[in-house]
Each structure stands twice: as structure tokens, then as C-alpha cells.
């Protein structure tokens, strides 16, 4: 038994047997145990049901004896499977000897870990390893409350992977690696990947994920946050999906940071500046408190380290009751003793009340190390749908900041711009009105922003194809509408800056 009174977590496969991992990978691929193969086998309804932790449709779809059906039952649904069927698909003896499988009864074997196909951004066939029953959206959902449990890939993991800037870099650091998904992505474009975690079990599973996915091994280090990183080490990319949950205590290592309030996320962000190379990015998911009497945006601005540009996006807010219920259910407390559940709920509300917290925000924080005299800090709320992956959108956001910083109004009017692809114009007004009440430019890519513009702004954006300078376009508009060109040149740069900053226009140089 573990110290929590729950059954101890099972032993993991050996992480120092790359030969076995390679043979297992070949067998999985040979049986089409891939994201595409699962969809073809299960069909869309059963595949979607797995994401809701419902396994019955998948069990019904895998009643046969094909190699793929055997592997789905073994690794995805965590069902015992007869020796003979497994031996026809996998190197059975090697998998038993190295701990990927264990005997289950007289003539069956069972998996010791969840193995889940995951399609890489370049079409790679990857595999994410996690503890049994703990692949988020997996067989039975999160089935363990043991403090050292290692989860698979969930919505937060894929969100961070999608917003991360993917330019080639020399070095990348994954803080709190968990099952290794961020390290796996980084291995595609970073020469050297370092992954840390307070939980040694997570580092072991990360090694398995990388090996089974055919990715290079990472430099794995045990410790909290930046503790395993030497003072003289800096990186081109830092990513973290940290244990950001704001909770009373640290029951679950994978989600509870163990610091008061949102101090863990604040510490993570504030310490990143000294760990970044010039031009390097640090990208985090985080939760933050909305405290009575404080502006939440000012609170987050205070987190940004000196020498860094920042773009912080709040995607969602929850009041403290919603937030407490979300994470109590995540731990399965609602399925246990009612009095214990109510006591835990009360403890969460006591903690929030003591800190004067009214709500909790969730979102993304991106830093970029800059040599600019005056760094740019943008904090905004954007709960609307976006188009993932967003990594390129994030990168170009900071490129546009550099452009705007280096161009005063006179230089801006000398510049040439292009309307970004798939921006459309909408005119809003009463039916039959001669003129619209206002004009809206709307993006269909990236952040999918919408912004109001006046008729001059709409006309200017519509003409921008990179062939004429901004000043010449404004002169032509002034002549067309009968306005003084000098006055138009004087008042329009602010609108141009906004359109460039928000990604409606891009410099043509």
C-alpha cells in the first residue's frame, strides 16, 4: 500500500532497454496501432466516446482477433488478453522480461502502462505512455488518486503544444514534463532537450514516451521548477504545463503546486527571464487569482521579468465555487464520502476567502527575451475560438512588435503593407441604410480577431497589397473623400499600428 492508503502504483517498464522499445514500436506500427488506424477501426462515435472516458463502444468494436484489436484491448482499454493472441503480435518474452507486460491469470497478460497513439504535427506516429487509467479521456478516466500518478495527454497539454513557437533552436527546456509530450514535440526542432520533474516516476515515463516514439533521448533531471537547472544554463525555448491548480495543499503532484495561491505560476514566470537566451521564448499555461481590490491585468504585468516582452491571454474565468467543484471532481472526491467531499469543498472556499479571491483565470503566458529599451507587455482577455496550432501566430505577434517599435509615424507612412490572408470585411447597419453604422474587419485564421474600423481604415486595409506606401494610399483616399491629406496622414498612423499589432496587416518588406 502507498502512504495515502491507496494501492501502490505498479512497477514501470525498464527505461534502459531501447532495443525492446524499438521492437515494440515496430510491432505497434506494423499492426496500424496509430491515431489513423484507431479511427478506422473504432469509427468516429467509438473514438469520440473514448475521449469522454466511455469504453463500451470501443470494447464492442474490438471483439475480433486482428492484431489491432488485440493491441487496443491490451494498451488502450487495459483488458487482459490471452498469451497466444499477444504473442502473435508483439515480442512477448521481451515485453514480459522488460516489464511492458505482466502475467494476468494462468494464460493471459496485461499491460503495466497505458500506451496511446498520438499523431505528431509532421505526420509522425508517436506514442504517449502514462499510468494505467490515467490517459486523460482514456479507459475509465483518471482512475487513481495516488500522489505520484502520471497522466497522459489532455486538453491543456495539446493547447500548450499548439501555441508553442516551433522555430529551430539549439536548446529547449520542458519544466514539469509529466508524460513527456512537450519534450517529444521539442525534439523535432531543438538540438538539445532538457526535461525536469519533481516526480521521478514522470521522468521514467517521459523516457518511455520518447523511446517508444522513436525520438532522441532527453536530458532528464529530477527537481522542482528550475532547481535542476544550473545557474549558467540558458535556453532558446522554455515550456511548461505546470501544476497550476490553486488549491489548499498539494494532494496530487500532477496538478497541485504546493505553494500558496498562484505563487507557483508567478515564480515560474518571474524566474524565466534569467534562463532565456536573447530572442528566446518561454511559454506557459497558468492559473491566476482575481483578487478583490486588484486589477487582474496589473497583477499579471507584475509577473513579467525585466528584459522580456510578454503576451498574456486570459482564455477563461471561473468563480471560486465553479473552480473548486472542477478540481474536486477531477480528483474523484464527488464519488466518495459525502461528508469528506463537503469538508474538502469548505477548505477550498476558506482558502479563497482568506486570500480575498473572487475568481480564477486560466490562460497562456508567452515571454520573449528582448534587448529593447522598453519591453512590450500585452495582457488581454480572449475567450473566443482560435485556430490551432497557434505557434506561428505567436511568433509573428512578436515580429510585429519589433517592427512597430523601430518605426515612428513618419517611417510607418513610408512603409508598405499587405492585408493578411483570409481577412474579410463586414458592414453593420440597418437594412436599407445608405451608409453602414460601422465596418468590422474579421480574421478567419489564427486568433480570429474582429475589430471596428472607420471608412478610411477599411479603405486603407482593402488597398494594401504591398505595392504602395501607406502615405501614398492615404493621399489617394484623401483626394477621393475630399479630406486634407496632411490631417489624414496625421491621424491615421494610430489606426495602422493597431491593425498591424493585431495581425490584420503585415509589413511587406
Tab-separated table of C-alpha atoms in Angstrom:
chain	number	residue	atom	x	y	z
A	1	UNK	CA	0.000	0.000	0.000
A	2	UNK	CA	1.068	3.605	-0.572
A	3	UNK	CA	1.266	6.237	2.131
A	4	UNK	CA	-2.097	7.587	1.001
A	5	UNK	CA	-3.786	4.275	1.801
A	6	UNK	CA	-4.476	3.600	-1.871
A	7	UNK	CA	-2.877	0.685	-3.735
A	8	UNK	CA	0.710	1.473	-4.719
A	9	UNK	CA	1.339	2.349	-8.332
A	10	UNK	CA	2.571	-0.611	-10.412
A	11	UNK	CA	6.174	-1.036	-11.444
A	12	UNK	CA	7.059	0.588	-14.752
A	13	UNK	CA	8.744	-0.953	-17.792
A	14	UNK	CA	12.515	-0.684	-17.864
A	15	UNK	CA	13.599	2.633	-19.360
A	16	UNK	CA	17.120	1.402	-20.199
A	17	UNK	CA	16.043	-1.121	-22.851
A	18	UNK	CA	15.900	0.860	-26.110
A	19	UNK	CA	16.127	-2.389	-28.037
A	20	UNK	CA	12.829	-3.608	-26.594
A	21	UNK	CA	11.169	-0.194	-27.104
A	22	UNK	CA	12.258	-0.256	-30.761
A	23	UNK	CA	10.896	-3.769	-31.300
A	24	UNK	CA	7.642	-2.846	-29.563
A	25	UNK	CA	7.333	0.284	-31.690
A	26	UNK	CA	7.827	-1.705	-34.897
A	27	UNK	CA	5.132	-4.158	-33.809
A	28	UNK	CA	2.667	-1.368	-32.948
A	29	UNK	CA	3.222	0.337	-36.295
A	30	UNK	CA	3.022	-2.977	-38.139
A	31	UNK	CA	-0.456	-3.513	-36.700
A	32	UNK	CA	-1.533	0.066	-37.570
A	33	UNK	CA	-1.800	0.963	-33.867
A	34	UNK	CA	-1.769	4.643	-34.815
A	35	UNK	CA	-4.170	7.564	-34.474
A	36	UNK	CA	-5.440	6.983	-38.017
A	37	UNK	CA	-5.603	3.228	-37.514
A	38	UNK	CA	-7.699	3.624	-34.361
A	39	UNK	CA	-10.149	5.908	-36.095
A	40	UNK	CA	-10.527	3.443	-38.957
A	41	UNK	CA	-11.053	0.507	-36.583
A	42	UNK	CA	-13.328	2.082	-33.986
A	43	UNK	CA	-15.243	4.543	-36.130
A	44	UNK	CA	-15.839	8.153	-35.178
A	45	UNK	CA	-18.525	7.566	-32.483
A	46	UNK	CA	-16.495	4.992	-30.508
A	47	UNK	CA	-13.304	7.035	-30.957
A	48	UNK	CA	-15.049	10.133	-29.621
A	49	UNK	CA	-16.524	8.125	-26.745
A	50	UNK	CA	-13.014	7.243	-25.562
A	51	UNK	CA	-12.315	10.951	-25.196
A	52	UNK	CA	-15.287	11.037	-22.799
A	53	UNK	CA	-13.854	8.083	-20.839
A	54	UNK	CA	-16.571	5.769	-22.171
A	55	UNK	CA	-15.157	2.399	-23.200
A	56	UNK	CA	-18.194	0.263	-24.082
A	57	UNK	CA	-18.327	1.305	-27.783
A	58	UNK	CA	-14.611	0.544	-28.175
A	59	UNK	CA	-14.991	-2.815	-26.431
A	60	UNK	CA	-17.806	-3.709	-28.844
A	61	UNK	CA	-15.641	-2.674	-31.799
A	62	UNK	CA	-12.725	-4.914	-30.740
A	63	UNK	CA	-14.377	-8.304	-30.328
A	64	UNK	CA	-12.315	-9.870	-33.098
A	65	UNK	CA	-8.788	-11.281	-33.155
A	66	UNK	CA	-7.000	-8.929	-35.541
A	67	UNK	CA	-3.622	-7.597	-34.341
A	68	UNK	CA	-5.009	-4.076	-33.994
A	69	UNK	CA	-7.980	-5.237	-31.927
A	70	UNK	CA	-5.640	-7.150	-29.615
A	71	UNK	CA	-3.468	-4.050	-29.083
A	72	UNK	CA	-6.414	-1.760	-28.461
A	73	UNK	CA	-7.762	-4.086	-25.779
A	74	UNK	CA	-4.324	-4.516	-24.222
A	75	UNK	CA	-2.925	-0.974	-24.142
A	76	UNK	CA	-5.883	1.329	-24.657
A	77	UNK	CA	-8.685	-0.471	-22.830
A	78	UNK	CA	-6.375	-2.228	-20.356
A	79	UNK	CA	-8.022	-5.634	-20.679
A	80	UNK	CA	-6.179	-8.933	-20.068
A	81	UNK	CA	-5.521	-10.739	-23.347
A	82	UNK	CA	-4.559	-14.412	-23.886
A	83	UNK	CA	-0.831	-15.148	-24.312
A	84	UNK	CA	-1.314	-16.683	-27.715
A	85	UNK	CA	-3.041	-13.637	-29.186
A	86	UNK	CA	-0.439	-11.215	-27.819
A	87	UNK	CA	2.462	-13.434	-28.852
A	88	UNK	CA	1.228	-13.340	-32.434
A	89	UNK	CA	1.530	-9.523	-32.453
A	90	UNK	CA	4.262	-8.482	-30.002
A	91	UNK	CA	7.696	-9.771	-28.935
A	92	UNK	CA	6.023	-11.358	-25.903
A	93	UNK	CA	9.056	-12.631	-23.974
A	94	UNK	CA	10.936	-9.352	-24.339
A	95	UNK	CA	7.887	-7.334	-23.261
A	96	UNK	CA	7.392	-9.546	-20.207
A	97	UNK	CA	11.075	-9.505	-19.266
A	98	UNK	CA	11.360	-5.700	-19.576
A	99	UNK	CA	8.074	-5.013	-17.768
A	100	UNK	CA	5.800	-3.682	-20.523
A	101	UNK	CA	3.531	-6.671	-19.812
A	102	UNK	CA	2.867	-8.818	-16.755
A	103	UNK	CA	1.151	-12.211	-16.340
A	104	UNK	CA	-2.554	-11.977	-15.550
A	105	UNK	CA	-4.003	-15.315	-14.534
A	106	UNK	CA	-2.987	-18.633	-15.979
A	107	UNK	CA	-2.924	-17.813	-19.669
A	108	UNK	CA	-3.304	-14.043	-20.048
A	109	UNK	CA	-1.116	-10.972	-19.921
A	110	UNK	CA	-1.886	-7.340	-19.091
A	111	UNK	CA	-0.183	-4.035	-19.794
A	112	UNK	CA	1.612	-2.178	-16.999
A	113	UNK	CA	1.135	1.246	-18.632
A	114	UNK	CA	-1.301	2.981	-20.918
A	115	UNK	CA	0.121	3.408	-24.429
A	116	UNK	CA	-1.792	5.844	-26.595
A	117	UNK	CA	-1.145	6.653	-30.272
A	118	UNK	CA	-0.581	10.368	-30.888
A	119	UNK	CA	-0.203	11.989	-34.284
A	120	UNK	CA	2.722	14.413	-34.479
A	121	UNK	CA	2.418	17.756	-36.305
A	122	UNK	CA	4.502	16.490	-39.209
A	123	UNK	CA	2.566	13.248	-39.570
A	124	UNK	CA	4.754	11.359	-37.101
A	125	UNK	CA	3.339	8.280	-35.389
A	126	UNK	CA	4.112	8.870	-31.711
A	127	UNK	CA	3.050	7.050	-28.558
A	128	UNK	CA	2.321	8.661	-25.196
A	129	UNK	CA	2.893	6.493	-22.137
A	130	UNK	CA	1.035	7.148	-18.868
A	131	UNK	CA	-0.136	5.316	-15.786
A	132	UNK	CA	-2.976	2.823	-16.193
A	133	UNK	CA	-6.370	4.502	-16.272
A	134	UNK	CA	-4.724	7.932	-16.364
A	135	UNK	CA	-4.646	8.752	-20.055
A	136	UNK	CA	-6.875	11.806	-19.941
A	137	UNK	CA	-10.005	10.763	-21.755
A	138	UNK	CA	-8.737	7.198	-21.621
A	139	UNK	CA	-10.076	3.912	-20.380
A	140	UNK	CA	-12.107	4.775	-17.352
A	141	UNK	CA	-10.759	8.305	-16.960
A	142	UNK	CA	-8.361	9.225	-14.179
A	143	UNK	CA	-8.609	6.106	-12.084
A	144	UNK	CA	-6.028	6.815	-9.386
A	145	UNK	CA	-5.593	9.468	-6.725
A	146	UNK	CA	-2.118	8.286	-5.773
A	147	UNK	CA	0.005	11.423	-5.433
A	148	UNK	CA	2.704	10.237	-7.850
A	149	UNK	CA	0.377	9.283	-10.697
A	150	UNK	CA	1.420	10.400	-14.195
A	151	UNK	CA	-1.316	11.480	-16.586
A	152	UNK	CA	-1.373	11.251	-20.348
A	153	UNK	CA	-2.263	13.931	-22.855
A	154	UNK	CA	-5.200	16.210	-22.068
A	155	UNK	CA	-6.579	19.439	-23.411
A	156	UNK	CA	-4.042	21.548	-21.527
A	157	UNK	CA	-1.142	19.532	-22.963
A	158	UNK	CA	-2.334	19.878	-26.552
A	159	UNK	CA	-3.118	23.563	-26.054
A	160	UNK	CA	0.444	24.290	-24.945
A	161	UNK	CA	1.890	22.177	-27.748
A	162	UNK	CA	-0.237	24.103	-30.233
A	163	UNK	CA	0.733	27.615	-29.092
A	164	UNK	CA	4.469	26.885	-28.805
A	165	UNK	CA	6.765	28.630	-31.291
A	166	UNK	CA	8.397	25.906	-33.387
A	167	UNK	CA	11.422	27.603	-34.957
A	168	UNK	CA	14.634	25.514	-34.945
A	169	UNK	CA	16.603	26.099	-31.721
A	170	UNK	CA	19.744	24.796	-30.082
A	171	UNK	CA	18.233	24.144	-26.659
A	172	UNK	CA	14.808	23.627	-25.122
A	173	UNK	CA	13.705	23.161	-21.505
A	174	UNK	CA	10.483	21.384	-20.505
A	175	UNK	CA	9.631	22.136	-16.875
A	176	UNK	CA	7.314	19.600	-15.220
A	177	UNK	CA	7.454	17.225	-18.155
A	178	UNK	CA	4.834	14.726	-16.908
A	179	UNK	CA	4.386	12.061	-19.582
A	180	UNK	CA	6.821	13.874	-21.891
A	181	UNK	CA	4.533	15.314	-24.553
A	182	UNK	CA	6.203	18.757	-24.624
A	183	UNK	CA	9.677	17.213	-24.685
A	184	UNK	CA	8.547	14.999	-27.560
A	185	UNK	CA	7.374	17.993	-29.588
A	186	UNK	CA	10.564	19.893	-28.774
A	187	UNK	CA	12.684	17.003	-30.040
A	188	UNK	CA	11.557	17.839	-33.588
A	189	UNK	CA	13.176	21.293	-33.640
A	190	UNK	CA	15.625	21.505	-30.726
A	191	UNK	CA	19.134	20.076	-30.884
A	192	UNK	CA	19.181	19.528	-27.115
A	193	UNK	CA	16.111	18.909	-24.911
A	194	UNK	CA	16.213	19.056	-21.111
A	195	UNK	CA	13.156	17.857	-19.176
A	196	UNK	CA	12.608	18.238	-15.443
A	197	UNK	CA	10.020	16.988	-12.984
A	198	UNK	CA	9.652	16.772	-9.226
A	199	UNK	CA	8.178	13.283	-9.674
A	200	UNK	CA	10.830	10.661	-10.606
A	201	UNK	CA	8.060	8.444	-11.964
A	202	UNK	CA	7.252	11.151	-14.528
A	203	UNK	CA	10.857	11.252	-15.708
A	204	UNK	CA	10.802	7.472	-16.124
A	205	UNK	CA	7.607	7.648	-18.165
A	206	UNK	CA	8.996	10.506	-20.266
A	207	UNK	CA	11.945	8.284	-21.178
A	208	UNK	CA	9.480	5.576	-22.242
A	209	UNK	CA	7.416	8.022	-24.309
A	210	UNK	CA	10.482	9.266	-26.181
A	211	UNK	CA	11.889	5.797	-26.780
A	212	UNK	CA	8.592	4.303	-27.942
A	213	UNK	CA	8.054	7.293	-30.264
A	214	UNK	CA	11.463	6.871	-31.877
A	215	UNK	CA	12.598	10.291	-30.623
A	216	UNK	CA	16.066	11.174	-29.289
A	217	UNK	CA	16.563	10.757	-25.559
A	218	UNK	CA	16.292	13.910	-23.434
A	219	UNK	CA	18.426	15.108	-20.553
A	220	UNK	CA	16.107	14.147	-17.674
A	221	UNK	CA	16.564	15.880	-14.295
A	222	UNK	CA	14.677	15.463	-11.045
A	223	UNK	CA	13.642	18.556	-9.092
A	224	UNK	CA	11.088	21.327	-8.749
A	225	UNK	CA	10.820	24.063	-11.385
A	226	UNK	CA	14.284	25.488	-12.149
A	227	UNK	CA	16.080	23.706	-9.284
A	228	UNK	CA	17.719	21.070	-11.545
A	229	UNK	CA	18.999	23.775	-13.938
A	230	UNK	CA	22.480	25.178	-13.311
A	231	UNK	CA	22.874	28.933	-12.863
A	232	UNK	CA	24.936	29.219	-16.051
A	233	UNK	CA	22.467	27.318	-18.258
A	234	UNK	CA	20.208	29.260	-20.620
A	235	UNK	CA	17.782	28.125	-23.304
A	236	UNK	CA	16.222	29.239	-26.563
A	237	UNK	CA	12.845	27.788	-25.588
A	238	UNK	CA	11.244	27.095	-22.208
A	239	UNK	CA	7.826	25.426	-21.998
A	240	UNK	CA	5.759	24.321	-19.042
A	241	UNK	CA	2.330	22.918	-18.344
A	242	UNK	CA	2.917	23.217	-14.598
A	243	UNK	CA	0.843	22.017	-11.634
A	244	UNK	CA	-1.067	25.294	-11.775
A	245	UNK	CA	-4.150	24.404	-9.746
A	246	UNK	CA	-4.779	26.902	-6.931
A	247	UNK	CA	-5.689	24.595	-4.076
A	248	UNK	CA	-5.464	24.293	-0.285
A	249	UNK	CA	-2.487	21.949	-0.070
A	250	UNK	CA	-0.687	19.685	-2.519
A	251	UNK	CA	-2.593	16.397	-2.673
A	252	UNK	CA	-1.803	15.490	-6.270
A	253	UNK	CA	1.671	16.099	-7.669
A	254	UNK	CA	0.492	16.314	-11.279
A	255	UNK	CA	-1.782	19.312	-10.651
A	256	UNK	CA	-1.239	20.951	-7.211
A	257	UNK	CA	1.789	23.203	-6.987
A	258	UNK	CA	2.085	23.209	-3.222
A	259	UNK	CA	2.620	26.965	-2.974
A	260	UNK	CA	0.109	29.477	-1.681
A	261	UNK	CA	-2.403	30.850	-4.176
A	262	UNK	CA	-0.904	31.415	-7.622
A	263	UNK	CA	2.663	31.769	-6.304
A	264	UNK	CA	3.918	28.761	-8.270
A	265	UNK	CA	2.880	30.240	-11.613
A	266	UNK	CA	4.209	33.667	-10.618
A	267	UNK	CA	7.567	32.179	-9.580
A	268	UNK	CA	7.777	30.157	-12.787
A	269	UNK	CA	7.229	33.249	-14.946
A	270	UNK	CA	9.396	35.654	-12.968
A	271	UNK	CA	12.408	33.329	-12.986
A	272	UNK	CA	12.238	32.623	-16.730
A	273	UNK	CA	13.920	35.846	-17.832
A	274	UNK	CA	17.341	34.845	-16.484
A	275	UNK	CA	17.067	31.434	-18.159
A	276	UNK	CA	16.369	32.695	-21.684
A	277	UNK	CA	18.852	33.439	-24.427
A	278	UNK	CA	18.362	36.681	-26.357
A	279	UNK	CA	15.318	36.271	-28.604
A	280	UNK	CA	14.292	33.085	-26.785
A	281	UNK	CA	10.697	32.250	-25.882
A	282	UNK	CA	9.187	30.985	-22.632
A	283	UNK	CA	5.617	29.696	-22.900
A	284	UNK	CA	3.410	28.585	-20.024
A	285	UNK	CA	-0.114	27.613	-19.145
A	286	UNK	CA	-1.192	29.182	-15.858
A	287	UNK	CA	-3.988	29.944	-13.434
A	288	UNK	CA	-4.151	33.282	-11.646
A	289	UNK	CA	-6.235	34.793	-8.899
A	290	UNK	CA	-8.724	37.617	-9.350
A	291	UNK	CA	-8.306	39.357	-6.009
A	292	UNK	CA	-10.771	41.834	-4.561
A	293	UNK	CA	-9.463	45.382	-4.984
A	294	UNK	CA	-6.796	44.407	-7.570
A	295	UNK	CA	-6.836	44.710	-11.345
A	296	UNK	CA	-6.067	41.214	-12.640
A	297	UNK	CA	-4.205	42.614	-15.636
A	298	UNK	CA	-1.934	44.710	-13.415
A	299	UNK	CA	-1.345	41.633	-11.279
A	300	UNK	CA	-0.077	39.706	-14.282
A	301	UNK	CA	2.018	42.591	-15.591
A	302	UNK	CA	3.883	42.494	-12.288
A	303	UNK	CA	4.902	38.887	-13.030
A	304	UNK	CA	6.791	39.744	-16.226
A	305	UNK	CA	10.580	39.683	-15.685
A	306	UNK	CA	12.741	42.608	-16.742
A	307	UNK	CA	14.106	42.431	-20.259
A	308	UNK	CA	11.158	40.433	-21.646
A	309	UNK	CA	8.288	41.229	-23.948
A	310	UNK	CA	5.100	39.464	-22.883
A	311	UNK	CA	1.796	38.431	-24.399
A	312	UNK	CA	-0.677	37.138	-21.816
A	313	UNK	CA	-4.082	35.853	-22.889
A	314	UNK	CA	-6.853	35.019	-20.429
A	315	UNK	CA	-8.981	32.325	-22.039
A	316	UNK	CA	-11.478	31.590	-19.259
A	317	UNK	CA	-12.557	32.671	-15.786
A	318	UNK	CA	-14.478	30.738	-13.150
A	319	UNK	CA	-15.921	31.896	-9.871
A	320	UNK	CA	-14.435	30.190	-6.832
A	321	UNK	CA	-17.299	27.708	-6.449
A	322	UNK	CA	-17.042	26.537	-10.060
A	323	UNK	CA	-13.283	26.268	-9.717
A	324	UNK	CA	-13.404	24.223	-6.522
A	325	UNK	CA	-16.012	21.864	-7.973
A	326	UNK	CA	-13.982	21.342	-11.148
A	327	UNK	CA	-10.902	20.132	-9.305
A	328	UNK	CA	-12.755	18.186	-6.632
A	329	UNK	CA	-14.390	16.243	-9.440
A	330	UNK	CA	-11.035	15.886	-11.179
A	331	UNK	CA	-9.796	14.052	-8.084
A	332	UNK	CA	-12.947	11.928	-7.910
A	333	UNK	CA	-13.919	13.334	-4.498
A	334	UNK	CA	-17.562	13.635	-5.551
A	335	UNK	CA	-17.723	9.834	-5.811
A	336	UNK	CA	-16.539	9.276	-2.247
A	337	UNK	CA	-17.849	10.020	1.233
A	338	UNK	CA	-20.254	12.987	1.151
A	339	UNK	CA	-19.059	14.470	4.439
A	340	UNK	CA	-15.433	14.280	3.291
A	341	UNK	CA	-16.338	15.906	-0.018
A	342	UNK	CA	-18.140	18.743	1.724
A	343	UNK	CA	-15.228	19.253	4.122
A	344	UNK	CA	-12.770	19.488	1.220
A	345	UNK	CA	-15.090	21.896	-0.630
A	346	UNK	CA	-15.296	24.037	2.506
A	347	UNK	CA	-11.496	24.079	2.791
A	348	UNK	CA	-11.174	25.410	-0.780
A	349	UNK	CA	-13.643	28.197	-0.070
A	350	UNK	CA	-11.887	29.029	3.213
A	351	UNK	CA	-8.623	29.387	1.325
A	352	UNK	CA	-10.118	31.662	-1.306
A	353	UNK	CA	-11.905	33.768	1.294
A	354	UNK	CA	-8.695	34.240	3.279
A	355	UNK	CA	-6.950	35.483	0.133
A	356	UNK	CA	-9.916	37.642	-0.979
A	357	UNK	CA	-10.086	35.672	-4.237
A	358	UNK	CA	-13.330	36.130	-6.174
A	359	UNK	CA	-12.474	34.201	-9.346
A	360	UNK	CA	-9.668	32.321	-11.066
A	361	UNK	CA	-8.415	32.954	-14.590
A	362	UNK	CA	-6.829	30.450	-16.947
A	363	UNK	CA	-4.716	31.227	-19.965
A	364	UNK	CA	-1.396	31.414	-21.762
A	365	UNK	CA	1.715	33.387	-20.942
A	366	UNK	CA	4.416	33.931	-23.558
A	367	UNK	CA	7.662	35.751	-22.835
A	368	UNK	CA	10.388	36.697	-25.275
A	369	UNK	CA	13.798	37.883	-24.198
A	370	UNK	CA	14.447	41.236	-25.851
A	371	UNK	CA	17.144	43.876	-25.932
A	372	UNK	CA	14.572	46.633	-26.403
A	373	UNK	CA	14.891	49.597	-24.051
A	374	UNK	CA	11.149	49.489	-23.347
A	375	UNK	CA	9.697	45.965	-23.489
A	376	UNK	CA	6.093	45.476	-24.605
A	377	UNK	CA	3.575	43.812	-22.268
A	378	UNK	CA	0.153	42.905	-23.664
A	379	UNK	CA	-2.466	41.456	-21.294
A	380	UNK	CA	-5.847	40.709	-22.812
A	381	UNK	CA	-8.953	38.602	-22.439
A	382	UNK	CA	-9.864	36.447	-25.439
A	383	UNK	CA	-12.397	33.708	-24.616
A	384	UNK	CA	-13.367	33.207	-28.268
A	385	UNK	CA	-12.415	30.331	-30.558
A	386	UNK	CA	-8.967	30.290	-32.126
A	387	UNK	CA	-7.320	28.191	-34.815
A	388	UNK	CA	-4.696	25.782	-33.516
A	389	UNK	CA	-1.791	25.404	-33.959
A	390	UNK	CA	-1.002	28.998	-32.998
A	391	UNK	CA	2.775	28.845	-32.753
A	392	UNK	CA	3.325	30.809	-35.951
A	393	UNK	CA	0.724	33.372	-34.872
A	394	UNK	CA	2.603	33.827	-31.601
A	395	UNK	CA	5.936	34.245	-33.371
A	396	UNK	CA	4.641	36.824	-35.842
A	397	UNK	CA	2.982	38.765	-32.990
A	398	UNK	CA	6.419	39.467	-31.558
A	399	UNK	CA	7.878	40.156	-35.006
A	400	UNK	CA	5.247	42.849	-35.496
A	401	UNK	CA	6.115	44.354	-32.106
A	402	UNK	CA	9.727	44.692	-33.266
A	403	UNK	CA	8.584	46.366	-36.467
A	404	UNK	CA	6.326	48.851	-34.708
A	405	UNK	CA	8.987	49.685	-32.116
A	406	UNK	CA	11.505	50.506	-34.808
A	407	UNK	CA	9.151	52.660	-36.919
A	408	UNK	CA	7.918	56.067	-35.802
A	409	UNK	CA	4.889	57.564	-37.524
A	410	UNK	CA	6.943	59.035	-40.366
A	411	UNK	CA	8.635	55.663	-41.035
A	412	UNK	CA	5.260	53.918	-40.785
A	413	UNK	CA	3.853	56.104	-43.560
A	414	UNK	CA	6.830	55.210	-45.729
A	415	UNK	CA	6.212	51.502	-45.147
A	416	UNK	CA	4.254	49.148	-47.368
A	417	UNK	CA	1.725	46.653	-46.013
A	418	UNK	CA	-0.308	43.651	-47.074
A	419	UNK	CA	-3.728	42.574	-45.875
A	420	UNK	CA	-3.277	39.229	-44.131
A	421	UNK	CA	-4.820	36.188	-45.832
A	422	UNK	CA	-8.486	35.431	-45.083
A	423	UNK	CA	-9.376	38.778	-43.526
A	424	UNK	CA	-12.910	39.760	-44.521
A	425	UNK	CA	-14.903	42.970	-44.164
A	426	UNK	CA	-18.370	43.112	-42.625
A	427	UNK	CA	-20.644	46.144	-42.788
A	428	UNK	CA	-23.071	46.537	-39.902
A	429	UNK	CA	-26.119	48.776	-40.060
A	430	UNK	CA	-29.866	48.925	-40.512
A	431	UNK	CA	-31.302	47.288	-43.643
A	432	UNK	CA	-31.617	49.789	-46.462
A	433	UNK	CA	-29.377	52.398	-44.816
A	434	UNK	CA	-27.211	54.328	-47.247
A	435	UNK	CA	-24.107	54.000	-45.070
A	436	UNK	CA	-23.167	51.306	-42.523
A	437	UNK	CA	-23.110	52.200	-38.839
A	438	UNK	CA	-19.654	50.689	-38.627
A	439	UNK	CA	-17.265	48.417	-40.523
A	440	UNK	CA	-15.693	45.302	-38.984
A	441	UNK	CA	-12.562	43.509	-40.167
A	442	UNK	CA	-12.583	39.850	-39.185
A	443	UNK	CA	-9.837	37.202	-39.271
A	444	UNK	CA	-10.609	33.624	-40.230
A	445	UNK	CA	-7.189	32.343	-39.172
A	446	UNK	CA	-5.050	32.475	-36.037
A	447	UNK	CA	-6.678	34.384	-33.177
A	448	UNK	CA	-9.773	35.062	-35.331
A	449	UNK	CA	-9.992	38.614	-34.103
A	450	UNK	CA	-12.551	41.215	-35.142
A	451	UNK	CA	-12.041	44.964	-34.927
A	452	UNK	CA	-14.092	48.033	-35.814
A	453	UNK	CA	-12.580	50.475	-38.293
A	454	UNK	CA	-13.780	53.714	-39.837
A	455	UNK	CA	-14.273	54.096	-43.569
A	456	UNK	CA	-10.722	55.358	-44.032
A	457	UNK	CA	-9.318	52.341	-42.148
A	458	UNK	CA	-11.442	49.936	-44.165
A	459	UNK	CA	-10.446	51.569	-47.435
A	460	UNK	CA	-6.793	51.613	-46.434
A	461	UNK	CA	-6.754	47.930	-45.470
A	462	UNK	CA	-8.559	46.923	-48.649
A	463	UNK	CA	-5.941	48.587	-50.862
A	464	UNK	CA	-2.904	47.202	-49.043
A	465	UNK	CA	-1.216	44.696	-51.358
A	466	UNK	CA	2.398	45.668	-50.714
A	467	UNK	CA	2.798	47.786	-53.833
A	468	UNK	CA	2.225	51.308	-52.435
A	469	UNK	CA	3.460	53.043	-49.314
A	470	UNK	CA	0.954	53.821	-46.574
A	471	UNK	CA	1.398	57.538	-47.178
A	472	UNK	CA	0.590	57.291	-50.891
A	473	UNK	CA	-2.522	55.245	-50.150
A	474	UNK	CA	-3.719	57.840	-47.624
A	475	UNK	CA	-3.102	60.651	-50.110
A	476	UNK	CA	-5.276	58.858	-52.655
A	477	UNK	CA	-8.010	58.283	-50.053
A	478	UNK	CA	-7.863	61.955	-49.027
A	479	UNK	CA	-8.388	63.053	-52.620
A	480	UNK	CA	-11.253	60.576	-53.005
A	481	UNK	CA	-13.150	61.707	-49.891
A	482	UNK	CA	-12.222	65.361	-50.123
A	483	UNK	CA	-10.163	65.481	-46.903
A	484	UNK	CA	-6.945	67.355	-46.169
A	485	UNK	CA	-4.136	64.829	-46.836
A	486	UNK	CA	-1.928	66.344	-44.133
A	487	UNK	CA	-4.613	65.885	-41.490
A	488	UNK	CA	-5.321	62.361	-42.691
A	489	UNK	CA	-1.633	61.448	-42.517
A	490	UNK	CA	-1.536	62.890	-39.011
A	491	UNK	CA	-4.463	60.937	-37.529
A	492	UNK	CA	-4.232	57.573	-39.306
A	493	UNK	CA	-0.921	56.057	-38.066
A	494	UNK	CA	-2.527	55.059	-34.736
A	495	UNK	CA	-5.126	53.001	-36.613
A	496	UNK	CA	-2.437	51.459	-38.817
A	497	UNK	CA	-0.452	50.499	-35.719
A	498	UNK	CA	-3.472	48.773	-34.219
A	499	UNK	CA	-4.161	46.821	-37.416
A	500	UNK	CA	-0.527	45.714	-37.598
A	501	UNK	CA	-0.330	44.842	-33.898
A	502	UNK	CA	-3.475	42.709	-34.036
A	503	UNK	CA	-2.410	40.925	-37.183
A	504	UNK	CA	-4.757	42.339	-39.805
A	505	UNK	CA	-1.890	43.936	-41.739
A	506	UNK	CA	1.682	42.734	-42.125
A	507	UNK	CA	4.738	44.681	-43.296
A	508	UNK	CA	5.530	43.901	-46.913
A	509	UNK	CA	9.287	44.458	-46.531
